[in-house]
Structure formats: C-alpha cells, structure tokens
Coordinates of C-alpha atoms in Angstrom, one line a residue:
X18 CA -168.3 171.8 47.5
X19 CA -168.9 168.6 49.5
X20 CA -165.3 167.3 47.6
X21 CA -163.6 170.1 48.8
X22 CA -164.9 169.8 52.2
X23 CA -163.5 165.8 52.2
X24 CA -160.4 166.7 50.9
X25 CA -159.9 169.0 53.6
X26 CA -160.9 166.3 56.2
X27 CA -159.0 163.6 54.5
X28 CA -156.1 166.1 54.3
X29 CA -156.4 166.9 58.1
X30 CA -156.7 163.1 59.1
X31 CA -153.2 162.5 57.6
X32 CA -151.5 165.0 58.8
X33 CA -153.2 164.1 62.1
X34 CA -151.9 161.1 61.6
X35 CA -148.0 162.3 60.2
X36 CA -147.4 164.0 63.2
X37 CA -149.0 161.9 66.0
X38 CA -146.7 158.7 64.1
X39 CA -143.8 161.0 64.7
X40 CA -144.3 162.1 68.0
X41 CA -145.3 158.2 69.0
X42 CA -141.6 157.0 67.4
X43 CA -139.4 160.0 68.7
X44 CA -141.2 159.2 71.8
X45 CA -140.0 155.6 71.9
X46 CA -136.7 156.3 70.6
X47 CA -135.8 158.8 73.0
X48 CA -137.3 155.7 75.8
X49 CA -135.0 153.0 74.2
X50 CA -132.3 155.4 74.3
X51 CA -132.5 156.2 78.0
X52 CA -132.9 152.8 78.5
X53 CA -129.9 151.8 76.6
X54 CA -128.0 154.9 77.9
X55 CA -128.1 154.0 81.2
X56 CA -126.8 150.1 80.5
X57 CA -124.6 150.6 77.9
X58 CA -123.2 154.6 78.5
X59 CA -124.1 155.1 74.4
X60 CA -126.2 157.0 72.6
X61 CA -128.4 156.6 69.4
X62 CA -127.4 158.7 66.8
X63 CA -129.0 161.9 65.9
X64 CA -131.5 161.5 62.7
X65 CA -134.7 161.2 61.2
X66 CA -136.9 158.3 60.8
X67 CA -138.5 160.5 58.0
X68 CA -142.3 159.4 56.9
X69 CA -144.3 156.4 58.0
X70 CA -143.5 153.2 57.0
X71 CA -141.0 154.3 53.5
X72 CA -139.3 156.6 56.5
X73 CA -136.4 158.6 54.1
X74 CA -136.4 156.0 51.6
X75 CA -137.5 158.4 48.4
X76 CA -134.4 161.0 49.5
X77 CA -132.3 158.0 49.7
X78 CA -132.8 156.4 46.0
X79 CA -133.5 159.8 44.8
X80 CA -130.2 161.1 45.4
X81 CA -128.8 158.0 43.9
X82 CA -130.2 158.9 40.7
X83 CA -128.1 162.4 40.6
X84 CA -124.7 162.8 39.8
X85 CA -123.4 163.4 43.8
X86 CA -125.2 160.3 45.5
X87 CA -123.5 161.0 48.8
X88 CA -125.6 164.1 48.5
X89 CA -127.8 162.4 51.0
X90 CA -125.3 161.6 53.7
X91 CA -123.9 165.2 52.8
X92 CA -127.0 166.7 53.9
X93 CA -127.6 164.9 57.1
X94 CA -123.8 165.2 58.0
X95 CA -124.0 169.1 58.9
X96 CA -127.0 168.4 61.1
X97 CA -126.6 165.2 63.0
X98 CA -122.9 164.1 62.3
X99 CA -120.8 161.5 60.6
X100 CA -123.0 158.9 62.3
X101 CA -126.6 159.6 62.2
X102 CA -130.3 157.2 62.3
X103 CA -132.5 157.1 59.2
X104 CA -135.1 155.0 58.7
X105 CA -134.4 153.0 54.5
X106 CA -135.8 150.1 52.6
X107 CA -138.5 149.5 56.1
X108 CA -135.9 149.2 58.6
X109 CA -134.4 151.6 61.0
X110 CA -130.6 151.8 60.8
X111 CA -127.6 154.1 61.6
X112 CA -125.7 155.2 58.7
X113 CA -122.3 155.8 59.0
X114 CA -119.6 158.0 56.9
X115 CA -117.2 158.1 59.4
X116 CA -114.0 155.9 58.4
X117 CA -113.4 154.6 62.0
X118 CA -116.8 153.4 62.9
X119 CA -116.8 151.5 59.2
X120 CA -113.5 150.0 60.2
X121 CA -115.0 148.5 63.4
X122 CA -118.5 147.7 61.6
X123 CA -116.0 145.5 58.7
X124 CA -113.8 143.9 61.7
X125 CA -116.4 142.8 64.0
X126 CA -118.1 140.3 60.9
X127 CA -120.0 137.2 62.3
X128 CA -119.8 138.0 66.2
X129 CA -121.9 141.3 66.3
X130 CA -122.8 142.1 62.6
X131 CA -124.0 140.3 59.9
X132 CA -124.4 141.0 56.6
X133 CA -128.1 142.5 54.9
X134 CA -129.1 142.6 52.0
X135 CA -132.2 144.0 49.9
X136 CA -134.8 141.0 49.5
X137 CA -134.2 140.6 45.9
X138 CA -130.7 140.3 46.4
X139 CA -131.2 137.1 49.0
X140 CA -133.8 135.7 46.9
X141 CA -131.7 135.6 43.9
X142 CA -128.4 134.2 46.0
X143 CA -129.7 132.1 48.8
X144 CA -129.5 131.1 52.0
X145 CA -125.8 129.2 51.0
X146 CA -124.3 132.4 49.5
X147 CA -120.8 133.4 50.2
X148 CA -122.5 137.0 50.7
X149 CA -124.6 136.0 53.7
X150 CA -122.3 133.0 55.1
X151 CA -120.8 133.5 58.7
X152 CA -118.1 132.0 60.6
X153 CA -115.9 129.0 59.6
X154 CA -117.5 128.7 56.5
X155 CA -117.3 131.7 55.1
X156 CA -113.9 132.1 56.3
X157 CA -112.8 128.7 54.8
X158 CA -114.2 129.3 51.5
X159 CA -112.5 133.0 51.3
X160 CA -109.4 131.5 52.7
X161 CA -109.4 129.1 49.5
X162 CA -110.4 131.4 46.9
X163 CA -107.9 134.2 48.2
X164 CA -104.9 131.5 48.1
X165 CA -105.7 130.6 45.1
X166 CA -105.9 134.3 43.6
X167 CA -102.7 134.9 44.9
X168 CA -100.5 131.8 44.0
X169 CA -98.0 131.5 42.3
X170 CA -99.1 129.3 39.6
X171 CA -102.5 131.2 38.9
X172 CA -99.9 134.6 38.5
X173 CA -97.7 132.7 35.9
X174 CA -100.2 131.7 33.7
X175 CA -103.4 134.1 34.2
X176 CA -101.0 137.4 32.8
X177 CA -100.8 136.2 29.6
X178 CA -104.3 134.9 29.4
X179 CA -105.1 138.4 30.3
X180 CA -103.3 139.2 27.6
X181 CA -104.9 137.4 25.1
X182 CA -108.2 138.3 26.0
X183 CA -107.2 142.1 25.9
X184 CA -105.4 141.6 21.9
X185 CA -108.5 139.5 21.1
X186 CA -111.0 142.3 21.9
X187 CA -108.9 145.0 20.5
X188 CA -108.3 143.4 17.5
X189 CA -111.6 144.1 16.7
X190 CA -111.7 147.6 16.9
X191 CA -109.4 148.1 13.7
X192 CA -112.4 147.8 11.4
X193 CA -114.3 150.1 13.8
X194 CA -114.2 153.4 14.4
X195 CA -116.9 153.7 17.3
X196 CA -117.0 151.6 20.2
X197 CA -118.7 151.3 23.2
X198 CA -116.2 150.6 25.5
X199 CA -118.8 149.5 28.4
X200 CA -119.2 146.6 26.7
X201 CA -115.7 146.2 25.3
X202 CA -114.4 146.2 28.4
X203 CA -117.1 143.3 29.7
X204 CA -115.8 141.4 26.5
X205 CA -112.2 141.0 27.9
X206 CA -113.1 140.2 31.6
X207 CA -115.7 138.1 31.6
X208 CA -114.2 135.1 29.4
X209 CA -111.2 135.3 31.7
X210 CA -113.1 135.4 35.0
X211 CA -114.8 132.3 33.9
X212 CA -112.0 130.5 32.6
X213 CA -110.1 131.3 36.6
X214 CA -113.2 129.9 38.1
X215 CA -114.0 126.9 35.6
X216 CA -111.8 126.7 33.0
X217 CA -114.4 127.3 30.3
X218 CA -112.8 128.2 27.0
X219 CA -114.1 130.7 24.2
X220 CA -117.2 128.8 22.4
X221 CA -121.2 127.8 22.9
X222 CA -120.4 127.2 26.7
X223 CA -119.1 130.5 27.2
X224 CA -121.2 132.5 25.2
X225 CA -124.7 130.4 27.2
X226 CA -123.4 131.4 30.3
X227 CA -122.6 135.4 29.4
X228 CA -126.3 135.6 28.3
X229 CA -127.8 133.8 31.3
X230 CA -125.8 135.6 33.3
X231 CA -126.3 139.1 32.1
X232 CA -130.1 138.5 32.6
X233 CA -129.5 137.2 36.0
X234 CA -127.6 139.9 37.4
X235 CA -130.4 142.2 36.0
X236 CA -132.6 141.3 38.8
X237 CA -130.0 141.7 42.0
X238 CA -132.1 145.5 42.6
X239 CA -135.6 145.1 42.2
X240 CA -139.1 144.5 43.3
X241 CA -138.8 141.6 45.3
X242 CA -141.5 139.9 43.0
X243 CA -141.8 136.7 42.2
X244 CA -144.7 137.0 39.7
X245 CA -144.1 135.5 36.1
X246 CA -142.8 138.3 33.9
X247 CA -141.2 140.4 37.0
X248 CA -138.0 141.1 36.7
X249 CA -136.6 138.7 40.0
X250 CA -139.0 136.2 38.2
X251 CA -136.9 136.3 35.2
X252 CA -133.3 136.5 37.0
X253 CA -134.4 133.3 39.1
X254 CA -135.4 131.8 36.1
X255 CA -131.9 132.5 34.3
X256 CA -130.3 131.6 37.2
X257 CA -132.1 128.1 37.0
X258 CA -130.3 127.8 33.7
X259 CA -126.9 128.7 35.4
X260 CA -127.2 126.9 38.1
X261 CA -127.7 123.6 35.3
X262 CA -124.8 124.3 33.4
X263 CA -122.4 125.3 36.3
X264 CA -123.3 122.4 38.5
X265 CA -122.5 119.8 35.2
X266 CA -119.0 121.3 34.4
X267 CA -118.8 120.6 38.5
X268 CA -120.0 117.1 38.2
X269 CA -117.8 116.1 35.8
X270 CA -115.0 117.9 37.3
X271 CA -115.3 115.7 40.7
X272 CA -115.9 112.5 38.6
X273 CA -112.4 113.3 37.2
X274 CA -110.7 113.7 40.6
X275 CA -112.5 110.9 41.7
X276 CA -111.0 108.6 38.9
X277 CA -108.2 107.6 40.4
X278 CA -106.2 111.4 41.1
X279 CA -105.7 112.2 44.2
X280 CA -107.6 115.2 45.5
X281 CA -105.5 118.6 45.0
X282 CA -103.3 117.3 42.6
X283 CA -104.4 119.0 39.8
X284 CA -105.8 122.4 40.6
X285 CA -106.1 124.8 37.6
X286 CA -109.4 126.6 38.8
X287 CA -111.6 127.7 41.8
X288 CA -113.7 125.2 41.4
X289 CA -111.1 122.4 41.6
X290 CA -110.1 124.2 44.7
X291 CA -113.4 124.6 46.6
X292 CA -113.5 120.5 45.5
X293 CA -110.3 119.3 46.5
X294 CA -110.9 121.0 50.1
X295 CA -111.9 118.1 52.3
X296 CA -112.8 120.9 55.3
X297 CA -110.8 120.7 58.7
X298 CA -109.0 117.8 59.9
X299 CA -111.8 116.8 62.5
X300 CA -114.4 117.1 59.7
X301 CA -113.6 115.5 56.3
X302 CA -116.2 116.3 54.9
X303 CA -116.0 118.8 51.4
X304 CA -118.2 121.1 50.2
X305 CA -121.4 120.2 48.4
X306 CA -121.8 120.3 44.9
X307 CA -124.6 122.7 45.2
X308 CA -123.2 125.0 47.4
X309 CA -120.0 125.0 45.0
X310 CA -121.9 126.0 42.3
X311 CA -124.1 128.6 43.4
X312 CA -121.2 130.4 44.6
X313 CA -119.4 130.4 41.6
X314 CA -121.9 132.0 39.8
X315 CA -121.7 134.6 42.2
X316 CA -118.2 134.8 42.2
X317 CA -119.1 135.9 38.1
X318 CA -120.3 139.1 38.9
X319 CA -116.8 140.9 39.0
X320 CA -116.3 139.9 35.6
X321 CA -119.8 141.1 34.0
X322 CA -120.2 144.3 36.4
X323 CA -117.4 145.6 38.8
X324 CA -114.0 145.3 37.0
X325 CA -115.3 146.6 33.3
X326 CA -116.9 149.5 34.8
X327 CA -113.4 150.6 36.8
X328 CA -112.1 150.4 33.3
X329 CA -114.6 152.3 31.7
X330 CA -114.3 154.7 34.1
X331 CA -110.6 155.0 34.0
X332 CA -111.3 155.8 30.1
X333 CA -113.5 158.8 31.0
X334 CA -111.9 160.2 33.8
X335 CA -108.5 160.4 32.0
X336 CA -110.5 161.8 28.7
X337 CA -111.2 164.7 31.0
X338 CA -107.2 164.6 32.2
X339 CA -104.9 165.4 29.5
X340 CA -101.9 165.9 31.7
X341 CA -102.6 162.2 33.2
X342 CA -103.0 160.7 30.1
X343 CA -99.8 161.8 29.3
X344 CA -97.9 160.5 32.2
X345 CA -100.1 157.2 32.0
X346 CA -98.6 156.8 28.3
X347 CA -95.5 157.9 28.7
X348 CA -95.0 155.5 31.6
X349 CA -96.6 152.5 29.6
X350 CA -94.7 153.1 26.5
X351 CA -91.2 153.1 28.2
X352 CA -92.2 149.7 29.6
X353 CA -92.8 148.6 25.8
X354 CA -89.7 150.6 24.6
X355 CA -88.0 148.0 27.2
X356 CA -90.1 145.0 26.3
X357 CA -89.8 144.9 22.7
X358 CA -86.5 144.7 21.6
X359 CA -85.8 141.6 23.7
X360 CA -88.8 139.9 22.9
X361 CA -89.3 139.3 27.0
X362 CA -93.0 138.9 28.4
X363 CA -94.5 140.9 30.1
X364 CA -95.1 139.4 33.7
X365 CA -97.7 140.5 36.7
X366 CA -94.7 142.7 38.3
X367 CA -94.0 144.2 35.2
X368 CA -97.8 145.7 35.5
X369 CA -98.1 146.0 38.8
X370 CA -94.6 148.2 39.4
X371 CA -95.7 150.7 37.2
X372 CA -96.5 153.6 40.0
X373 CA -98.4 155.9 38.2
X374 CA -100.3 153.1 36.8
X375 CA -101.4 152.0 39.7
X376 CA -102.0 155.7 40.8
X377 CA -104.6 156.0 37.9
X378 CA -105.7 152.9 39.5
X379 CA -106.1 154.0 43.0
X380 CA -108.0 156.8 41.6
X381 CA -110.4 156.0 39.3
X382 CA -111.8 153.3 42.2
X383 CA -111.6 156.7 44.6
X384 CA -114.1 158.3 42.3
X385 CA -116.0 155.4 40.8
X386 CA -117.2 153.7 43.9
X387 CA -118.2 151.0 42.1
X388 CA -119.2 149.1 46.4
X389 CA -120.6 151.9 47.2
X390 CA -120.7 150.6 51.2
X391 CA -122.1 147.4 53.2
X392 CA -125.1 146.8 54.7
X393 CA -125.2 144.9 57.9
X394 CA -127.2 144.2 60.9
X395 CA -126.4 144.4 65.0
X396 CA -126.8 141.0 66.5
X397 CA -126.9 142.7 70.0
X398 CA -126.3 146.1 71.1
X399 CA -122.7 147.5 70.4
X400 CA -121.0 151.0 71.3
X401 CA -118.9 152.3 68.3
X402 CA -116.9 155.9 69.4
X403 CA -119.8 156.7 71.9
X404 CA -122.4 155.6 69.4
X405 CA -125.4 153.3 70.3
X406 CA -126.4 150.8 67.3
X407 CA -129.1 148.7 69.0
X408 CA -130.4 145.4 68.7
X409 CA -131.9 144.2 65.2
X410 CA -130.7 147.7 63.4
X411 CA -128.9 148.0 60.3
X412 CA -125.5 150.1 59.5
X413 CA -125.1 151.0 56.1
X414 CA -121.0 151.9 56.3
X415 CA -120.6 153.9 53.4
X416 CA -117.3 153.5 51.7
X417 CA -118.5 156.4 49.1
X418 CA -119.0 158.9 51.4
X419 CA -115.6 158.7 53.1
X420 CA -114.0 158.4 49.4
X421 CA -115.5 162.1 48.6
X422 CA -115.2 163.9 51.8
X423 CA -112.8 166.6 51.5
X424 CA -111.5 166.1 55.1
X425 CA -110.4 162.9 54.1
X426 CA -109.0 163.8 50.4
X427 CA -108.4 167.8 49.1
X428 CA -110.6 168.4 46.1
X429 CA -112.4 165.1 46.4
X430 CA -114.3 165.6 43.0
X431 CA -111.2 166.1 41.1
X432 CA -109.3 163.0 39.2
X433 CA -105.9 163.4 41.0
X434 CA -103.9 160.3 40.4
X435 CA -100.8 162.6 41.9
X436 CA -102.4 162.6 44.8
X437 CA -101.3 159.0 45.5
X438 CA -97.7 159.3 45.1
X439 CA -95.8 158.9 48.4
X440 CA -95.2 162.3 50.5
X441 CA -98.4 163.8 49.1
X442 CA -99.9 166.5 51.3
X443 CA -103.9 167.1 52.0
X444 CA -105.1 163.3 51.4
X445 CA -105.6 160.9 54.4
X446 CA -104.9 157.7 52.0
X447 CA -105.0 155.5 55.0
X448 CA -106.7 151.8 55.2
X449 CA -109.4 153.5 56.7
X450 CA -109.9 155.9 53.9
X451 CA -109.5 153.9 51.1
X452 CA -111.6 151.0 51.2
X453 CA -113.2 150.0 47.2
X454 CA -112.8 146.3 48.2
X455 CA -114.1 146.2 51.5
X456 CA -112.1 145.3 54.4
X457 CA -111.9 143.1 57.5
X458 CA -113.0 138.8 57.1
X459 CA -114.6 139.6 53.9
X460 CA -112.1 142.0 51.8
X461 CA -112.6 141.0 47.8
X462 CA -109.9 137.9 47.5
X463 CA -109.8 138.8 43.8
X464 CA -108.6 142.6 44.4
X465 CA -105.2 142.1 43.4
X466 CA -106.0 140.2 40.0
X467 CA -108.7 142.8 39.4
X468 CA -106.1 145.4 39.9
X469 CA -104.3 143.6 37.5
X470 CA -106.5 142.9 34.5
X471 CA -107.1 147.0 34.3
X472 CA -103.5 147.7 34.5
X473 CA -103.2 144.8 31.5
X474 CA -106.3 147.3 30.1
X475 CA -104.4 150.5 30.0
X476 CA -101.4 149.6 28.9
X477 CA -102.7 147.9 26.0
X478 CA -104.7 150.7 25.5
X479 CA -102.7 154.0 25.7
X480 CA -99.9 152.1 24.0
X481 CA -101.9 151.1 20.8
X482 CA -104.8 153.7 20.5
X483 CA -105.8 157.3 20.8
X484 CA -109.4 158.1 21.0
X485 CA -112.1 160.7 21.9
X486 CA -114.8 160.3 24.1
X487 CA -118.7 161.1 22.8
X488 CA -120.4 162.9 26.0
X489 CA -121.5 160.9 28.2
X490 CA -122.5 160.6 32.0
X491 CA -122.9 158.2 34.5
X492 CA -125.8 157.3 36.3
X493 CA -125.3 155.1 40.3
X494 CA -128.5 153.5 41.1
X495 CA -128.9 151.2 41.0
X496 CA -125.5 149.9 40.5
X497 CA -123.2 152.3 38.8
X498 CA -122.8 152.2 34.8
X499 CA -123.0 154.9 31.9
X500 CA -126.3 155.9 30.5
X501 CA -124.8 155.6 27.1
X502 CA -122.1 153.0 27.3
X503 CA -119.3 155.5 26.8
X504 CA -118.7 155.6 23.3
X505 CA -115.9 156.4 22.0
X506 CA -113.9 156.9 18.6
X507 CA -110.8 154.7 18.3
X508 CA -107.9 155.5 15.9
X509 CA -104.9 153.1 16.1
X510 CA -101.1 154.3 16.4
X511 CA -99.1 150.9 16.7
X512 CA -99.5 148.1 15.3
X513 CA -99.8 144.8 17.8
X514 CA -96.4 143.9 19.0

C-alpha cells in the first residue's frame, strides 16, 4: 500500500511539475513576444514547445521512422500554420513549410542565418567545414568547385568516365540474376566522384578510401559520444584514417605544382583547383592543406549517399509506373537507335536533352527528398511574411514538406513525371517549390553532374535490362535508404554496344 501511495505522490509531483513548466515557458513566450511585437511589428509563430527539456522531439524522430515523415509538419500545419514554433533536438525553433519564408531563410546565408547542425554532425566535420563556413570563404570555395563542375573541360571528359563506370558495374550483373541495386548504384558513383575530386583511379587507394568512408559517414546521426566503441568514436576514428590518406595525395599534389608548373596550369581535379587558388588579389594567400582536405572528404558524401539513393529510387518508383517506364525506354532507345549506327558518342547534351529523362528526374528527387530541409540559426531578430524568428532560434526550412503538399503539386504522393512537361496544370514547379539541392549562396555546385550521372544510369539501364523489383520499402531517418537494399532480378536484352 505504501508503493501505491508514492506512486501517486511521485505521479502528482510531475505533473505538478508538467504543467507549472508549461505555464512558466508560455508565460515568457507570450512576454518576449510582446516585447518583440512592439519593436519589430512580428509575431512568434503559433506552436508547441511540447515536454520539458526533449520539448516534441520523440514526435519529431518518430514520424521520421514512418513512411509520411512530413506527417509531423502535416499535423501542426492545420492548427498553427505553415510556420509554426516547436521545441527539437534542446532548442526552440520555428519550423517552416512554407516555400517563401524557406526562400528568404536560403538567401539571407551569413548576414542573419547560419547554418546548425546536430552535434555529431559538427564533431565529425569541424569547425573548417564547407557546411558551417560563412562569408568570403565559403563563397570562394563554392565559387571554385561550382566553376569547375561546370567547365567545359570537366563536361568533355567526365561523360565518358561516367560511362565506363556505369558498363563496368553492369557488366557484372550478367552472371547474376539478383542484385541489390542500393549498392550497385554506390559502385558506379563513388569511383567517379573520387576520381573528379582527386583523380584516384580503380585499385588499393580507392577501395581504402570507400571502406573508411562508409564507416565514417555512419556516424553523421548519432549520439554525440565520444566514448571508445560509440558510434561518433568510430566515424572520428575512420575519419583519422581519411584524413591521412587524403591530405598525402594533396601533399604530393602541391609538391608537383610547386616543381616548376605554374599554379593552374594543369587542373584535372577539385583538389588542384582549391590549390591553385591563391585567394583574392589583396591576399595571396591559398588555402591550407588541412582545410583542403577535410573538405574533400566531405565533398565524398554525394558519391556514397545522395546520388545512388536518387537512382535507387528512380528504379522503384518506375517499377510501380509501367506507363513511365515505357516512355523512359522508348525515349532512351531512340537516342541509341540514333547513336549506333554512326558509331558517335554520346555527349552530356545528348543526356541532358532528353525531356522525359529529365522529367523522371525531376521527379523521383520530388518524392525522394533525399535533403530533406536545412537547419539554421537567427543571428538577430528577423521578420519573415509577418513572422517573428528571434534571436538565437533555429528554422528548420523544410524542403520535404513543400515537395508533398498538394497545394503546391496535385496528387503529391503519386510518381508523375508528366507533371513536369511544360504547360502542365495543378503543379506550382516554381524555384520556390522545387528545391532538392538547396538554394541561395549554398545551392549543391555538383547538381548538374549529379543530374547527369543518373541520366547516364537510366539510359544504360532501360536500354540493356528488364528487371522486377522484390518488395521493398524505404525507411527516412535517419537519412533516407531502403531497408532491404532494393533487390532486384535482372535479365539482359541487348548486348553492350
């Protein structure tokens, strides 16, 4: 009896203490928001700062675990709005699912937001990554990787090596019957992401860094840690190994402009690039070696994560889509039909001007949301469409939610790659509304090569194989990937031309 009774006391004491912590914070809110009403005209968003201390945290990573996980902006937009306060991760912040506010949030980098990050994520990048950089820098070292990803010498060249890598992993597949296309799919992009960034070739080098790097990137959502045998413990340590590797190829890269070549004049890679840059006219000074290295490990992840899952995904959905897969091949094997007889390559145009290509493209990276949103924090108070986003908060734009809203797109759970084509009625496929590579100062430099290695994908792949799909679904948190690694029977129906 005397349990019971202390149950009941303990039981009283914390709701007791629930709601008195609720009424203290709403109290204060509603303070700072008269406070801030009357000097700025704005107004905090409607919300919930959920329980004390973990706030709506459990909802949050609990709905990211199901197969909608917008469902928690979904059910806070009916009550509060497109904008609303929650409380995630220990910090109060203002989510957003409204395209405009996002648009400001991703144009206004540096001045009045900055970007956050989970702890884990810091740790394992640093205080020099590209991710947390502001200002000159960070524009400077986007400005060189995105001229570099889109000259003219890197498009010549990096098509066929596409290519290659494509032939190399479907050759494989002959002798097989059941693949696992998640991991096919890492096998073609990852050797030629590294080979853009450092001109690694196939072999020991290649293969070290693939397995250092898949354990790194295993710890970028986690406990932050440290402890040995925790997983950030063993992603640092990995990354220790990276970092060794990475910043050799680098020093022997600089010895070899330093021996008497001039510095640009031969640039095959991003890391010659980010050497040969000497910084602005009043600085002279380059990068540090370091610095260099650490962010091209980062600049890996594409390879290993992002890009492979867009073309998994692009598998599955059109599995589901006969009538797509149709047009998809039907489009791809005219361009062959074309190709063949004149022995021609193929060149990035060629892949990049096929429309509904590009369509399945467009809207496979719709549904995926494989950036699901950034997370960044107010470095003063700011007014976005009559919203108040005070001091030290966090906004977590989310891209996903504006990608599955059916006021922005008809039917927004339904592969549509028609939905793209010019003239379309019922989709709002504005800048705004489309964003899977970010926007603003720090929009993806590599979106246009990523873009084309699936293209390369498809067409290699509708043109050479049929297949069915085992069942399969996909699981988003923490990153989005399938819980089985899509496997799929393969039968070939041209030979390699």
């Amino acid at each position: 009896m005397n349990w019971v009774v202390l149950g009941i006391w303990v039981l009283v004491v914390i709701v007791g203490w629930y709601w008195w912590w609720r009424m203290m914070s709403k109290q204060m809110i509603m303070k700072m928001n008269k406070n801030l009403k009357e000097e700025t005209g704005g107004e905090i968003p409607k919300g919930s700062s959920g329980w004390p201390f973990i706030g709506e945290t459990l909802d949050f990573i609990a709905c990211g675990y199901t197969s909608r996980p917008v469902s928690f902006m979904d059910k806070r937009k009916p009550m509060y709005g497109k904008v609303f306060k929650s409380h995630l991760l220990g910090r109060p912040i203002i989510v957003s699912t409204d395209p405009d506010v996002n648009k400001v949030v991703l144009q206004n980098n540096g001045s009045i937001f900055v970007p956050y990050y989970p702890k884990s994520i810091t740790e394992l990048f640093g205080k020099s990554s590209i991710l947390q950089m502001n200002g000159n820098l960070q524009r400077r070292v986007h400005g060189l990787i995105g001229g570099f990803l889109r000259s003219p010498q890197l498009k010549t060249r990096i098509t066929k090596e596409i290519e290659m890598s494509v032939d190399l992993t479907m050759e494989t597949w002959k002798d097989k019957q059941l693949i696992y296309i998640q991991e096919e799919t890492k096998n073609i992009t990852f050797p030629v992401l590294v080979r853009v960034l450092m001109s690694v070739s196939p072999g020991k080098d290649l293969d070290f860094l693939r397995r250092e790097f898949g354990e790194f990137i295993k710890g970028l959502v986690c406990l932050p840690i440290k402890l040995p045998g925790s997983r950030l413990y063993k992603s640092l340590k990995a990354k220790e190994k990276l970092l060794k590797m990475v910043r050799k190829i680098v020093e022997e890269k600089k010895m070899k402009m330093d021996r008497g070549h001039e510095r640009g004049s031969t640039v095959t890679d991003a890391a010659d690039v980010l050497l040969s840059d000497s910084g602005e006219a009043n600085e002279m000074q380059g990068l540090p070696l370091d610095f260099i290295s650490g962010n091209l490990i980062e600049m890996m992840i594409p390879g290993e994560d992002s890009v492979p899952m867009v073309m998994t995904l692009a598998v599955k959905y059109l599995s589901q889509c006969p009538l797509a897969l149709q047009e998809l091949t039907e489009e791809n094997m005219e361009l062959k039909r074309q190709k063949t007889p004149l022995c021609e390559d193929y060149t990035w145009t060629d892949y990049m001007s096929l429309p509904f290509t590009q369509n399945v493209i467009s809207e496979t990276l719709r549904m995926a949301n494989i950036i699901n949103g950034v997370w960044r924090k107010a470095l003063k108070d700011v007014q976005i469409k009559g919203y108040l986003i005070p001091k030290g908060w966090c906004v977590l734009a989310s891209f996903s939610s504006v990608h599955m809203d059916e006021d922005n797109y008809e039917n927004p759970y339904q592969f549509d790659p028609w939905r793209w084509q010019q003239g379309k009625q019922g989709n709002n496929n504005n800048s705004n509304c489309f964003t899977p590579f970010g926007g603003g100062q720090r929009l993806c430099p590599g979106l246009e090569l990523s873009k084309l290695e699936i293209a390369i994908f498809l067409h290699h792949l509708v043109t050479r194989f049929r297949w069915v799909v085992e069942e399969d679904y996909i699981v988003n948190f923490p990153t989005v990937k399938m819980k089985r690694k899509l496997p799929i029977t393969v039968t070939p129906i041209y030979s390699s031309s």
